Amino acid sequence: DAGVTQSPTHLIKTRGQQVTLRCSPKSGHDTVSWYQQALGQGPQFIFQYYEEEERQRGNFPDRFSGHQFPNYSSELNVNALLLGDSALYLCASSSGLAGGNEQFFGPGTRLTVL
Amino acid sequence: AQRVTQPEKLLSVFKGAPVELKCNYSYSGSPELFWYVQYSRQRLQLLLRHISRESIKGFTADLNKGETSFHLKKPFAQEEDSAMYYCALSVYNTDKLIFGTGTRLQVFP
């Protein structure tokens, strides 16, 4: 099991563009969460998907949207990119929604907005 | 407001010295707290959680509800403990994690 995988590894975009990041959860996991980690900061929760629905959302604008597919993989979409969206985007997977579960993190996608 | 505070950005110690990484939290309910660690060139991974009350790699952390703290301790630091450490709080009945800003631990030989 490769664990949580994310693609691409790095991405460079310009302001105003749109971007899609992808995540495959660890085998056996059905819940996917996305985090944004700016330089020098801890990860910040964006949203969480379970059973193809957004279950929890952090304090991020509607420009950030996502999707979960029947195979539990997930996408994070960001529209109208701003310079401040430059960050490492982490995907984490877990099992169920009971809470307090261990989150397994992917290696992240480094997004640079110019 | 839900918040996790790690007051130290960097903690430097010599091998064999005791280590304490501080973590304070603000949460209205009953918290579930975690320590995650990121070694160089590796992904973020769970080190320990308060509900399991276990020692991992010699590290322990006790939840102090009176002081709203969850400090991470190790009596004798090793060079391989050098890493970035994040304290995190899990919102009740979800897997949403609120992270602190992290503390970089450097252990010198």
CSV table of C-alpha atoms in Angstrom, one decimal:
chain,number,residue,atom,x,y,z
A,1,ASP,CA,0.0,0.0,0.0
A,2,ALA,CA,1.5,3.3,-1.1
A,3,GLY,CA,-0.5,5.2,1.4
A,4,VAL,CA,-2.0,8.5,0.5
A,5,THR,CA,-0.9,9.7,-2.9
A,6,GLN,CA,-1.2,13.2,-4.4
A,7,SER,CA,-0.6,14.7,-7.8
A,8,PRO,CA,1.0,16.7,-9.1
A,9,THR,CA,4.0,17.2,-6.8
A,10,HIS,CA,4.6,20.8,-7.9
A,11,LEU,CA,2.5,23.3,-9.8
A,12,ILE,CA,3.1,26.8,-11.0
A,13,LYS,CA,0.1,29.0,-12.0
A,14,THR,CA,-0.6,32.7,-12.6
A,15,ARG,CA,-3.1,34.9,-10.9
A,16,GLY,CA,-6.6,34.4,-12.0
A,17,GLN,CA,-6.1,30.8,-13.3
A,18,GLN,CA,-7.8,27.7,-12.0
A,19,VAL,CA,-6.1,24.6,-10.6
A,20,THR,CA,-7.1,21.1,-9.7
A,21,LEU,CA,-5.2,18.9,-7.2
A,22,ARG,CA,-5.8,15.2,-6.8
A,23,CYS,CA,-5.6,12.8,-3.9
A,24,SER,CA,-6.0,9.0,-3.5
A,25,PRO,CA,-6.6,7.8,0.0
A,26,LYS,CA,-4.9,5.0,1.8
A,27,SER,CA,-6.4,1.6,1.0
A,28,GLY,CA,-9.5,1.0,3.2
A,29,HIS,CA,-10.1,4.7,4.0
A,30,ASP,CA,-13.3,6.5,2.9
A,31,THR,CA,-12.8,10.0,4.3
A,32,VAL,CA,-10.6,12.6,2.7
A,33,SER,CA,-9.6,15.9,4.2
A,34,TRP,CA,-7.7,18.8,2.6
A,35,TYR,CA,-5.4,21.2,4.3
A,36,GLN,CA,-3.5,24.3,3.2
A,37,GLN,CA,0.0,24.8,4.7
A,38,ALA,CA,1.5,28.2,4.2
A,39,LEU,CA,5.2,28.7,4.7
A,40,GLY,CA,6.1,28.7,8.4
A,41,GLN,CA,2.5,27.8,9.5
A,42,GLY,CA,0.7,24.7,10.5
A,43,PRO,CA,-1.8,23.0,8.2
A,44,GLN,CA,-5.2,24.7,8.0
A,45,PHE,CA,-8.3,22.7,7.4
A,46,ILE,CA,-10.1,23.4,4.1
A,47,PHE,CA,-12.8,20.7,4.0
A,48,GLN,CA,-13.6,17.1,4.4
A,49,TYR,CA,-15.4,14.6,2.2
A,50,TYR,CA,-17.2,11.5,3.1
A,51,GLU,CA,-19.6,9.5,0.9
A,52,GLU,CA,-19.1,11.9,-1.9
A,53,GLU,CA,-20.4,14.9,0.2
A,54,GLU,CA,-18.7,17.8,1.8
A,55,ARG,CA,-19.1,17.1,5.6
A,56,GLN,CA,-17.0,19.8,7.2
A,57,ARG,CA,-15.6,23.1,6.0
A,58,GLY,CA,-13.0,25.4,7.3
A,59,ASN,CA,-12.8,29.2,6.9
A,60,PHE,CA,-12.0,29.2,3.2
A,61,PRO,CA,-13.8,31.2,0.4
A,62,ASP,CA,-16.1,29.5,-2.1
A,63,ARG,CA,-13.2,29.7,-4.6
A,64,PHE,CA,-12.1,26.5,-2.9
A,65,SER,CA,-14.3,23.6,-3.9
A,66,GLY,CA,-13.9,19.8,-4.0
A,67,HIS,CA,-15.2,16.5,-5.1
A,68,GLN,CA,-15.1,12.9,-3.9
A,69,PHE,CA,-15.5,10.1,-6.4
A,70,PRO,CA,-17.1,6.7,-5.8
A,71,ASN,CA,-13.6,5.1,-5.3
A,72,TYR,CA,-13.0,7.6,-2.5
A,73,SER,CA,-10.4,9.6,-4.4
A,74,SER,CA,-10.8,13.4,-4.2
A,75,GLU,CA,-10.1,16.6,-6.0
A,76,LEU,CA,-9.5,20.1,-4.7
A,77,ASN,CA,-10.3,22.9,-7.1
A,78,VAL,CA,-9.3,26.5,-6.6
A,79,ASN,CA,-10.6,29.2,-8.9
A,80,ALA,CA,-9.4,32.7,-9.6
A,81,LEU,CA,-6.0,32.1,-8.0
A,82,LEU,CA,-4.5,34.7,-5.8
A,83,LEU,CA,-0.8,35.2,-4.8
A,84,GLY,CA,-1.8,34.2,-1.3
A,85,ASP,CA,-3.0,30.8,-2.4
A,86,SER,CA,0.7,29.8,-2.8
A,87,ALA,CA,1.1,27.0,-0.3
A,88,LEU,CA,1.6,23.3,0.3
A,89,TYR,CA,-1.7,21.5,-0.1
A,90,LEU,CA,-2.0,18.4,2.0
A,91,CYS,CA,-4.5,15.6,1.6
A,92,ALA,CA,-5.3,13.3,4.6
A,93,SER,CA,-7.4,10.2,4.7
A,94,SER,CA,-9.1,8.3,7.6
A,95,SER,CA,-11.8,5.8,8.1
A,96,GLY,CA,-15.3,6.9,9.0
A,97,LEU,CA,-16.6,10.1,10.6
A,98,ALA,CA,-16.5,9.0,14.3
A,99,GLY,CA,-13.9,11.6,15.1
A,100,GLY,CA,-10.5,11.2,16.7
A,101,ASN,CA,-9.3,8.9,14.0
A,102,GLU,CA,-5.6,9.0,13.0
A,103,GLN,CA,-5.2,11.0,9.8
A,104,PHE,CA,-2.8,9.7,7.2
A,105,PHE,CA,-1.2,12.4,5.2
A,106,GLY,CA,0.1,12.5,1.7
A,107,PRO,CA,3.3,14.2,0.6
A,108,GLY,CA,1.5,17.3,-0.6
A,109,THR,CA,1.3,19.4,-3.7
A,110,ARG,CA,3.3,22.6,-3.7
A,111,LEU,CA,1.4,25.3,-5.5
A,112,THR,CA,3.1,28.5,-6.6
A,113,VAL,CA,1.0,31.4,-7.9
A,114,LEU,CA,2.9,34.1,-9.8
B,1,ALA,CA,-12.7,29.9,19.5
B,2,GLN,CA,-10.8,26.7,18.8
B,3,ARG,CA,-7.1,27.4,18.8
B,4,VAL,CA,-3.8,25.6,19.4
B,5,THR,CA,-0.8,27.5,20.4
B,6,GLN,CA,2.8,26.4,20.2
B,7,PRO,CA,4.9,29.3,21.6
B,8,GLU,CA,8.3,28.1,20.5
B,9,LYS,CA,9.2,28.1,16.8
B,10,LEU,CA,12.6,26.5,17.6
B,11,LEU,CA,13.9,24.4,20.4
B,12,SER,CA,17.6,23.4,20.4
B,13,VAL,CA,19.0,20.9,22.9
B,14,PHE,CA,22.0,18.6,23.1
B,15,LYS,CA,21.7,14.8,22.9
B,16,GLY,CA,20.7,13.3,26.3
B,17,ALA,CA,19.1,16.5,27.5
B,18,PRO,CA,15.4,16.5,28.5
B,19,VAL,CA,12.9,18.0,26.0
B,20,GLU,CA,9.6,19.7,26.5
B,21,LEU,CA,7.6,21.0,23.6
B,22,LYS,CA,4.8,23.2,24.8
B,23,CYS,CA,1.2,23.1,23.5
B,24,ASN,CA,-1.8,25.1,24.8
B,25,TYR,CA,-5.3,24.8,23.4
B,26,SER,CA,-8.6,26.7,23.5
B,27,TYR,CA,-11.7,24.6,23.0
B,28,SER,CA,-15.1,24.7,24.6
B,29,GLY,CA,-15.8,21.0,24.6
B,30,SER,CA,-13.9,17.9,25.6
B,31,PRO,CA,-10.8,18.0,23.5
B,32,GLU,CA,-9.0,15.2,21.7
B,33,LEU,CA,-5.4,16.1,21.3
B,34,PHE,CA,-2.6,14.8,19.1
B,35,TRP,CA,1.1,15.3,18.4
B,36,TYR,CA,2.1,14.9,14.7
B,37,VAL,CA,5.7,14.9,13.6
B,38,GLN,CA,7.4,15.5,10.3
B,39,TYR,CA,11.0,14.2,9.9
B,40,SER,CA,13.2,15.7,7.1
B,41,ARG,CA,11.9,14.7,3.6
B,42,GLN,CA,9.0,12.7,5.1
B,43,ARG,CA,5.3,13.2,5.3
B,44,LEU,CA,3.4,14.4,8.4
B,45,GLN,CA,2.6,11.4,10.7
B,46,LEU,CA,0.9,10.8,14.0
B,47,LEU,CA,3.3,10.5,16.9
B,48,LEU,CA,0.8,10.1,19.7
B,49,ARG,CA,-2.7,10.9,20.9
B,50,HIS,CA,-3.9,11.7,24.4
B,51,ILE,CA,-6.6,9.0,24.6
B,52,SER,CA,-4.1,6.2,24.1
B,53,ARG,CA,-1.9,7.4,27.0
B,54,GLU,CA,1.1,5.6,25.5
B,55,SER,CA,4.7,6.4,25.1
B,56,ILE,CA,6.0,6.5,21.5
B,57,LYS,CA,9.8,6.7,20.8
B,58,GLY,CA,10.2,7.7,24.5
B,59,PHE,CA,7.8,10.6,24.1
B,60,THR,CA,4.8,11.2,26.4
B,61,ALA,CA,2.2,13.9,26.6
B,62,ASP,CA,-0.3,14.5,29.4
B,63,LEU,CA,-3.5,16.4,28.9
B,64,ASN,CA,-3.9,19.0,31.6
B,65,LYS,CA,-7.5,20.4,31.4
B,66,GLY,CA,-6.9,22.9,34.2
B,67,GLU,CA,-4.0,24.5,32.3
B,68,THR,CA,-5.4,23.6,28.9
B,69,SER,CA,-2.1,22.2,27.9
B,70,PHE,CA,-0.8,19.1,26.2
B,71,HIS,CA,3.0,19.4,26.4
B,72,LEU,CA,5.2,16.8,24.8
B,73,LYS,CA,8.1,15.4,26.8
B,74,LYS,CA,11.1,13.2,26.5
B,75,PRO,CA,13.6,12.6,29.3
B,76,PHE,CA,16.7,12.1,27.0
B,77,ALA,CA,16.7,13.5,23.5
B,78,GLN,CA,18.3,11.7,20.6
B,79,GLU,CA,19.6,13.1,17.4
B,80,GLU,CA,17.0,11.2,15.4
B,81,ASP,CA,14.3,13.2,17.3
B,82,SER,CA,15.2,16.3,15.2
B,83,ALA,CA,12.0,17.1,13.3
B,84,MET,CA,9.1,19.5,13.1
B,85,TYR,CA,6.4,18.8,15.8
B,86,TYR,CA,2.8,19.9,15.5
B,87,CYS,CA,0.2,19.8,18.2
B,88,ALA,CA,-3.3,19.3,16.9
B,89,LEU,CA,-6.8,19.3,18.3
B,90,SER,CA,-9.7,17.3,16.9
B,91,VAL,CA,-13.1,18.9,16.7
B,92,TYR,CA,-15.7,16.8,18.5
B,93,ASN,CA,-17.1,13.9,16.5
B,94,THR,CA,-15.2,14.9,13.3
B,95,ASP,CA,-11.7,14.3,12.0
B,96,LYS,CA,-11.2,18.0,11.4
B,97,LEU,CA,-7.8,18.9,12.9
B,98,ILE,CA,-6.8,22.3,14.1
B,99,PHE,CA,-3.0,22.6,14.1
B,100,GLY,CA,-0.6,24.8,16.0
B,101,THR,CA,2.2,26.6,14.1
B,102,GLY,CA,4.7,23.9,15.0
B,103,THR,CA,8.0,23.7,16.8
B,104,ARG,CA,11.2,22.7,15.2
B,105,LEU,CA,13.3,20.5,17.5
B,106,GLN,CA,17.0,20.4,16.9
B,107,VAL,CA,19.1,17.9,18.8
B,108,PHE,CA,22.8,18.4,18.6
B,109,PRO,CA,25.4,15.7,19.1
